[in-house]
Coordinates of C-alpha atoms and ligand atoms in Angstrom, one line a residue:
M1 CA 26.5 5.2 8.5
K2 CA 27.1 7.9 5.9
I3 CA 26.3 6.9 2.3
L4 CA 27.1 9.2 -0.6
L5 CA 25.5 8.5 -4.0
T6 CA 27.4 10.2 -6.8
H7 CA 27.0 10.7 -10.6
I8 CA 23.2 10.0 -10.5
K9 CA 21.9 10.2 -14.0
E10 CA 18.6 11.6 -12.6
L11 CA 17.4 12.0 -9.1
L12 CA 13.6 11.9 -9.0
Q13 CA 10.9 13.4 -6.8
V14 CA 13.2 16.1 -5.3
R15 CA 11.1 18.4 -3.2
D16 CA 13.0 21.3 -1.4
T17 CA 9.7 22.3 0.0
P18 CA 7.9 19.1 1.0
V19 CA 4.3 18.6 0.0
D20 CA 1.9 16.2 1.7
R21 CA 0.1 15.1 -1.4
L22 CA -0.4 16.1 -5.0
C23 CA -3.8 16.7 -6.6
G24 CA -5.0 16.7 -10.2
I25 CA -2.7 18.6 -12.6
Q26 CA 0.0 18.8 -9.9
M27 CA 0.6 15.1 -10.4
K28 CA 1.9 15.7 -13.9
T29 CA 5.1 17.3 -12.5
L30 CA 7.9 15.2 -11.2
P31 CA 10.8 17.5 -10.1
T32 CA 14.2 16.0 -10.8
I33 CA 17.9 16.9 -10.7
K34 CA 20.1 15.5 -13.5
N35 CA 23.8 14.5 -12.8
A36 CA 23.1 14.6 -9.1
W37 CA 24.5 13.5 -5.7
L38 CA 22.6 12.5 -2.6
Y39 CA 24.1 12.3 0.9
L40 CA 22.4 10.0 3.4
V41 CA 23.5 10.3 7.1
N42 CA 22.3 7.5 9.4
N43 CA 18.7 7.1 8.4
K44 CA 18.0 10.5 7.0
I45 CA 18.4 12.4 3.8
H46 CA 21.0 15.0 4.7
D47 CA 21.6 16.8 1.4
Y48 CA 21.7 16.6 -2.4
G49 CA 22.7 18.7 -5.3
T50 CA 24.3 18.6 -8.8
M51 CA 27.7 17.0 -9.3
D52 CA 29.3 20.4 -10.2
S53 CA 28.4 21.6 -6.7
I54 CA 29.6 18.6 -4.8
S55 CA 31.8 19.4 -1.8
N56 CA 34.1 17.1 0.2
L57 CA 31.7 14.9 2.1
E58 CA 32.9 12.3 4.5
A59 CA 31.3 8.9 3.7
D60 CA 31.5 5.3 4.9
K61 CA 30.3 4.2 1.5
I62 CA 30.3 5.9 -1.9
I63 CA 28.1 4.5 -4.6
N64 CA 28.8 5.6 -8.2
C65 CA 25.3 5.8 -9.7
S66 CA 26.3 6.7 -13.3
G67 CA 23.6 5.6 -15.7
S68 CA 21.2 5.0 -12.8
I69 CA 17.9 6.7 -11.8
V70 CA 17.5 7.2 -8.1
L71 CA 14.1 7.7 -6.5
P72 CA 12.4 7.4 -3.1
T73 CA 11.4 3.9 -2.3
W74 CA 7.8 2.9 -3.0
C75 CA 5.1 3.6 -0.4
D76 CA 2.6 0.7 -0.6
S77 CA -0.4 2.1 1.2
H78 CA -2.7 -1.0 0.9
S79 CA -1.6 -4.6 1.6
H80 CA -2.7 -7.8 3.3
L81 CA 0.9 -9.1 3.4
V82 CA 0.3 -11.1 6.6
Y83 CA -1.5 -14.3 5.5
A84 CA -1.2 -18.1 5.7
G85 CA -0.9 -20.4 2.7
N86 CA -2.1 -19.5 -0.7
R87 CA -5.2 -19.8 -2.9
E88 CA -3.8 -21.0 -6.3
Q89 CA -6.7 -23.5 -6.6
E90 CA -9.2 -20.5 -6.8
F91 CA -7.0 -19.1 -9.5
V92 CA -7.5 -22.2 -11.6
D93 CA -11.2 -22.2 -10.7
R94 CA -11.5 -18.7 -12.1
I95 CA -9.7 -19.7 -15.3
N96 CA -12.3 -22.4 -15.6
G97 CA -15.1 -19.9 -15.4
L98 CA -16.1 -19.3 -11.7
S99 CA -16.2 -15.7 -10.6
Y100 CA -14.5 -14.2 -7.4
Q101 CA -17.9 -13.8 -5.8
E102 CA -19.0 -17.4 -6.7
I103 CA -15.9 -18.8 -5.2
A104 CA -16.5 -16.8 -2.0
A105 CA -20.1 -18.0 -1.9
N106 CA -18.9 -21.6 -2.0
G107 CA -16.8 -21.2 1.1
G108 CA -13.6 -20.1 -0.6
G109 CA -12.2 -16.6 -0.6
I110 CA -11.5 -14.7 2.6
I111 CA -13.2 -17.4 4.7
H112 CA -10.8 -20.0 3.3
S113 CA -7.8 -17.9 4.1
A114 CA -9.2 -17.2 7.6
K115 CA -9.5 -21.0 8.4
K116 CA -5.9 -21.5 7.4
L117 CA -4.6 -18.5 9.3
Q118 CA -6.5 -19.5 12.5
A119 CA -4.7 -22.9 12.3
T120 CA -1.3 -21.4 11.8
S121 CA 1.0 -20.5 14.7
E122 CA 2.1 -17.0 15.2
Q123 CA 5.7 -18.1 14.6
D124 CA 4.8 -19.8 11.3
L125 CA 2.7 -16.8 10.2
F126 CA 5.6 -14.6 11.0
S127 CA 8.0 -16.6 8.9
Q128 CA 5.6 -16.9 5.9
S129 CA 5.0 -13.2 6.0
E130 CA 8.7 -12.4 6.5
N131 CA 9.5 -14.1 3.2
R132 CA 7.1 -11.8 1.4
L133 CA 8.4 -8.8 3.2
N134 CA 12.0 -9.6 2.1
Q135 CA 10.8 -10.0 -1.4
I136 CA 9.1 -6.6 -1.6
M137 CA 12.0 -4.8 0.1
N138 CA 14.2 -6.1 -2.7
L139 CA 11.6 -4.8 -5.1
G140 CA 12.0 -1.3 -3.7
T141 CA 9.2 -0.9 -1.2
G142 CA 10.4 1.1 1.8
A143 CA 7.0 1.6 3.5
I144 CA 4.0 -0.6 3.7
E145 CA 0.5 -0.7 5.3
I146 CA -0.5 -4.1 6.4
K147 CA -4.1 -5.1 7.3
S148 CA -5.5 -7.8 9.5
G149 CA -8.8 -9.4 8.2
Y150 CA -7.9 -13.0 7.7
G151 CA -8.4 -13.8 11.4
L152 CA -12.0 -13.0 11.9
T153 CA -11.8 -14.1 15.5
L154 CA -10.5 -12.0 18.3
D155 CA -7.4 -14.1 18.8
A156 CA -6.6 -14.6 15.2
E157 CA -7.0 -10.9 14.4
L158 CA -4.7 -9.9 17.3
K159 CA -2.2 -12.6 16.0
M160 CA -2.1 -11.0 12.6
L161 CA -1.6 -7.5 13.9
K162 CA 1.1 -8.6 16.3
V163 CA 2.9 -10.3 13.4
A164 CA 2.6 -7.1 11.3
K165 CA 3.9 -5.0 14.1
Q166 CA 6.9 -7.3 14.8
L167 CA 7.8 -7.3 11.1
G168 CA 8.1 -3.5 11.4
E169 CA 10.3 -3.9 14.5
K170 CA 12.6 -6.4 12.9
Y171 CA 13.1 -4.9 9.5
P172 CA 14.0 -1.3 8.4
I173 CA 10.9 -1.0 6.3
K174 CA 8.2 1.3 7.8
V175 CA 5.1 -0.6 8.7
K176 CA 1.7 0.9 9.5
T177 CA -1.1 -1.4 10.6
T178 CA -4.8 -1.5 10.0
F179 CA -7.5 -3.5 11.8
L180 CA -9.8 -5.1 9.2
G181 CA -11.9 -7.4 11.4
A182 CA -14.9 -6.5 9.1
H183 CA -13.4 -8.2 6.1
A184 CA -16.1 -10.9 5.8
V185 CA -18.7 -12.5 8.1
P186 CA -17.2 -15.7 9.5
P187 CA -19.2 -19.0 9.4
E188 CA -19.9 -18.8 13.2
F189 CA -22.0 -15.7 12.5
K190 CA -23.4 -16.9 9.2
N191 CA -26.9 -15.6 9.6
N192 CA -26.0 -13.0 12.2
K193 CA -23.9 -10.3 10.6
Q194 CA -25.1 -7.8 13.2
G195 CA -23.8 -10.2 15.9
Y196 CA -20.4 -10.2 14.3
L197 CA -20.3 -6.4 13.9
D198 CA -21.3 -6.0 17.5
H199 CA -18.5 -8.5 18.4
I200 CA -16.0 -6.3 16.5
C201 CA -17.2 -3.1 18.1
N202 CA -17.6 -4.5 21.7
D203 CA -14.7 -6.9 21.9
M204 CA -12.2 -6.5 19.1
L205 CA -11.8 -2.7 18.8
P206 CA -11.1 -2.2 22.5
R207 CA -8.4 -4.9 22.5
V208 CA -6.8 -3.7 19.3
A209 CA -6.7 -0.1 20.8
E210 CA -5.6 -1.2 24.2
E211 CA -2.7 -3.2 22.8
K212 CA -1.9 -0.4 20.4
L213 CA -1.9 -2.8 17.5
A214 CA -3.3 -0.6 14.8
T215 CA -3.4 3.1 13.6
Y216 CA -6.2 2.5 11.1
V217 CA -9.5 0.7 10.7
D218 CA -10.9 -0.8 7.6
I219 CA -14.2 -2.5 6.4
F220 CA -15.0 -4.3 3.2
C221 CA -18.0 -2.1 2.2
E222 CA -19.5 -4.2 -0.6
K223 CA -22.7 -6.2 -1.6
G224 CA -22.5 -9.5 0.2
Y225 CA -20.0 -8.3 2.8
F226 CA -20.8 -5.1 4.8
S227 CA -23.3 -2.4 4.0
V228 CA -23.1 1.3 4.2
A229 CA -25.0 1.2 7.5
D230 CA -22.5 -1.3 8.8
T231 CA -19.7 1.0 7.7
H232 CA -21.3 3.9 9.6
Q233 CA -21.6 1.8 12.7
L234 CA -18.1 0.6 12.7
L235 CA -16.4 3.9 11.8
K236 CA -18.3 5.8 14.4
E237 CA -17.3 3.3 17.1
A238 CA -13.7 3.1 15.9
K239 CA -13.4 6.9 16.3
K240 CA -13.8 6.5 20.0
Y241 CA -10.4 4.7 19.9
N242 CA -8.9 7.2 17.5
L243 CA -8.6 4.6 14.8
I244 CA -8.6 6.4 11.4
P245 CA -10.6 4.8 8.5
K246 CA -8.9 3.5 5.4
I247 CA -11.6 1.5 3.7
H248 CA -12.4 -1.0 0.9
V249 CA -15.1 0.5 -1.3
N250 CA -16.5 0.2 -4.8
Q251 CA -14.6 -3.0 -5.8
F252 CA -17.6 -4.6 -7.5
N253 CA -20.5 -2.2 -6.8
A254 CA -21.0 1.5 -6.0
I255 CA -23.2 1.4 -2.9
G256 CA -22.4 4.7 -1.3
G257 CA -19.2 3.6 0.5
V258 CA -17.2 6.5 -0.8
A259 CA -19.5 9.1 0.8
A260 CA -19.6 7.1 4.0
G261 CA -15.8 7.1 4.1
V262 CA -15.6 10.8 3.5
K263 CA -18.2 11.5 6.2
H264 CA -16.0 9.7 8.7
Q265 CA -12.9 11.6 7.4
A266 CA -11.3 8.5 6.0
L267 CA -7.6 8.9 5.2
S268 CA -8.2 6.8 2.0
V269 CA -10.9 5.0 0.1
D270 CA -9.4 2.1 -1.8
H271 CA -10.3 0.0 -4.9
L272 CA -12.8 2.2 -6.7
E273 CA -13.0 0.0 -9.8
V274 CA -16.6 1.0 -10.1
L275 CA -16.9 4.7 -9.6
T276 CA -19.9 7.0 -10.1
D277 CA -20.0 10.8 -10.6
D278 CA -21.6 11.1 -7.2
D279 CA -18.5 9.3 -5.7
I280 CA -16.2 11.8 -7.5
S281 CA -18.3 14.7 -6.1
A282 CA -18.2 13.2 -2.6
L283 CA -14.4 13.2 -2.8
K284 CA -14.0 16.8 -4.0
G285 CA -12.7 19.3 -1.4
T286 CA -11.9 16.5 1.1
K287 CA -8.7 15.2 2.6
T288 CA -9.5 11.6 1.6
M289 CA -7.1 10.0 -0.8
P290 CA -8.6 7.7 -3.6
V291 CA -6.4 4.6 -4.0
A292 CA -6.3 2.4 -7.0
L293 CA -5.1 -1.2 -7.0
P294 CA -4.3 -2.0 -10.6
S295 CA -2.7 -5.4 -9.9
C296 CA -6.0 -6.6 -8.4
S297 CA -7.8 -5.5 -11.6
Y298 CA -5.2 -7.3 -13.7
F299 CA -5.4 -10.5 -11.7
L300 CA -9.2 -10.7 -11.4
G301 CA -9.9 -9.4 -14.8
I302 CA -12.2 -6.7 -13.4
P303 CA -12.3 -3.0 -14.6
Y304 CA -9.4 -0.7 -13.8
T305 CA -10.1 2.2 -11.5
P306 CA -10.9 5.2 -13.8
A307 CA -7.8 7.0 -12.8
R308 CA -8.0 9.6 -15.6
K309 CA -11.5 10.6 -14.5
I310 CA -10.2 11.0 -10.9
I311 CA -7.1 13.0 -11.7
D312 CA -8.9 15.1 -14.4
A313 CA -11.5 16.0 -11.8
G314 CA -8.7 17.6 -9.8
L315 CA -8.5 14.9 -7.2
P316 CA -5.3 13.2 -6.0
L317 CA -4.6 9.5 -6.6
A318 CA -2.4 6.9 -4.9
V319 CA -1.6 3.4 -6.2
A320 CA -0.8 0.4 -4.1
T321 CA -0.5 -3.4 -4.5
D322 CA -3.3 -4.9 -2.4
Y323 CA -0.9 -7.9 -1.9
N324 CA -3.1 -10.7 -0.7
P325 CA -3.7 -14.4 -1.4
G326 CA -7.0 -14.1 -3.2
S327 CA -7.2 -11.1 -5.5
T328 CA -3.6 -10.0 -5.8
P329 CA -0.8 -12.5 -5.0
S330 CA 1.9 -9.9 -5.9
G331 CA 3.5 -7.2 -3.9
N332 CA 5.5 -5.7 -6.8
M333 CA 5.1 -1.9 -6.8
N334 CA 7.1 -1.7 -10.0
F335 CA 4.4 -3.7 -11.8
V336 CA 1.7 -1.5 -10.2
V337 CA 3.5 1.6 -11.5
A338 CA 3.8 0.1 -15.0
T339 CA 0.2 -1.1 -15.0
A340 CA -1.0 2.3 -13.9
C341 CA 0.6 3.7 -17.0
I342 CA -0.3 0.9 -19.4
K343 CA -3.9 0.3 -18.3
M344 CA -5.0 3.4 -16.5
K345 CA -3.2 5.9 -18.8
L346 CA -1.2 7.7 -16.1
T347 CA 1.9 9.3 -17.4
P348 CA 5.1 8.0 -15.8
E349 CA 5.3 11.2 -13.7
E350 CA 1.7 10.7 -12.4
A351 CA 2.3 7.1 -11.7
I352 CA 5.6 7.7 -9.8
N353 CA 3.9 10.5 -7.8
A354 CA 1.0 8.2 -7.1
A355 CA 3.3 5.4 -5.8
T356 CA 5.6 7.7 -3.7
I357 CA 4.3 10.9 -2.2
N358 CA 0.6 10.2 -2.6
G359 CA 1.1 6.6 -1.3
A360 CA 2.9 8.1 1.7
Y361 CA -0.1 10.4 2.3
A362 CA -2.5 7.4 2.1
M363 CA -0.6 5.8 5.0
G364 CA -0.1 8.9 7.0
I365 CA 3.7 9.2 6.6
S366 CA 4.2 12.0 4.0
D367 CA 6.1 14.0 6.5
S368 CA 8.9 11.3 6.6
H369 CA 8.5 9.4 3.3
G370 CA 7.6 9.7 -0.4
S371 CA 10.1 12.3 -1.6
I372 CA 13.7 13.3 -1.7
S373 CA 13.6 16.1 0.9
K374 CA 16.1 17.0 3.6
G375 CA 15.3 15.3 6.9
K376 CA 13.1 12.7 5.3
N377 CA 13.9 9.0 5.7
A378 CA 16.9 7.6 3.9
S379 CA 15.1 5.2 1.6
V380 CA 15.9 5.1 -2.1
I381 CA 15.9 2.8 -5.1
I382 CA 18.9 2.8 -7.4
S383 CA 18.0 1.6 -10.8
K384 CA 20.2 -0.4 -13.3
E385 CA 21.4 1.6 -16.2
V386 CA 18.4 2.9 -18.1
P387 CA 17.9 5.5 -20.9
S388 CA 15.3 7.6 -18.9
Y389 CA 12.8 7.2 -16.1
N390 CA 10.1 6.5 -18.7
Y391 CA 11.9 3.2 -19.3
L392 CA 11.0 2.0 -15.8
P393 CA 7.2 1.5 -16.5
Y394 CA 7.9 0.9 -20.2
A395 CA 10.0 -2.2 -19.7
F396 CA 7.3 -3.6 -17.4
G397 CA 8.5 -7.2 -17.1
S398 CA 12.1 -6.5 -16.3
N399 CA 13.6 -6.1 -12.9
L400 CA 15.4 -2.8 -13.3
I401 CA 16.5 -2.4 -9.7
K402 CA 20.2 -2.5 -8.9
Q403 CA 20.2 -1.5 -5.2
V404 CA 17.8 -0.6 -2.5
I405 CA 18.5 1.4 0.7
I406 CA 15.8 1.4 3.3
N407 CA 16.1 3.5 6.5
G408 CA 19.8 4.0 5.8
Q409 CA 20.5 0.3 5.4
M410 CA 21.6 -1.4 2.2
I411 CA 19.0 -4.1 1.4
L412 CA 20.2 -5.2 -2.0
Ligands
LIG501 O1 -8.7 -6.0 -1.3 N1 -11.7 -7.1 -1.4 C1 -11.4 -7.4 -0.3 N2 -10.2 -7.8 0.2 C2 -9.1 -8.2 -0.6 C3 -9.2 -9.6 -1.2 C4 -9.5 -10.6 -0.2 C5 -9.3 -12.0 -0.6 O2 -9.8 -12.4 -1.7 O3 -8.6 -12.7 0.1 C6 -8.9 -7.2 -1.7 O4 -9.0 -7.4 -2.9
LIG502 FE1 -7.4 -5.1 -0.1

């Protein structure tokens, strides 16, 4: 299939020389071409240029994009999209004054989702997750990382990862999977966290690796969940299976998880709502991507990740959804980009960089996704008519997407 997009008002994130990530001040620049064309052949970006230089190109489909912005699809590097049921009762409980941690301590939270998921068949789990996946593809997400972590038993964790993998096989969206067995201590191990960690290390990790179900490994390094020592134990063990860390740290407390992640060469450290100067220092000069999840802060009413502090320190930043039933029941990357601007004071250029090329880096796919570069995956968003790209985060409640192409296929 050859698709030619013509008369594009502005083509964003055009990188003739691809970059793998953008740090600090580099994030301020978003290279664009005005009045552009873009030629997609099969599932790759073949060529692009300005309308005055367009040659006779053979195409199965020509899309006139006048008035539209075209940009690479979003790369959502942190999600828990595979889950069973929902937790809207906890939402009401929080409105009535309970905290996220109090709800979890009363048997709600992750444990509640795990019970539901354990009792859900693989087929049902697939169909519930498939609905969400379709929704987010329509919202312009062309690549997503999906974690396990609502299984908390060997079988249920494998079931989650199989569903995530099958979603990636059935749909054009790129899916990368992460094993998050260490998301919470299940009731069977209530007073025996070490027993559960050993179970993860001795029984779960080998199976996940043997069945090639995950590229990454994650742990919820947080007071009341898993400690820094637990994190060291797990990540050291996971390395034996070549599972690369992408970890949950500093959501509620800074307990040293960032430095632990860096020590184990984590690809990303995610959440960072609470961030110390030591954490910033630990990240400097490393290849670890800090990832902010602004929809989670919005939904739980917790602090936003101090994005300015991170970028102004010369570090890179990615933004992602954290789509999950407890802290972020939304997979809308457009909202994430808008909230990054509105609440975290990123410029539109920084936010778009954070949600495309840096998101791609945080899920290990910046060689194929995250920018308009020849040979990269043919995944783009075509906006409705808008006055400028600044309008995208500005008009935060409107759906400004007209069409989405993922891996060369028309989605919308
Ligand atoms: O990233 N913080 C840990 N995990 C998820 C939320 C889990 C849940 O509440 O179900 C998160 O926010
Ligand atoms: Fe998360």
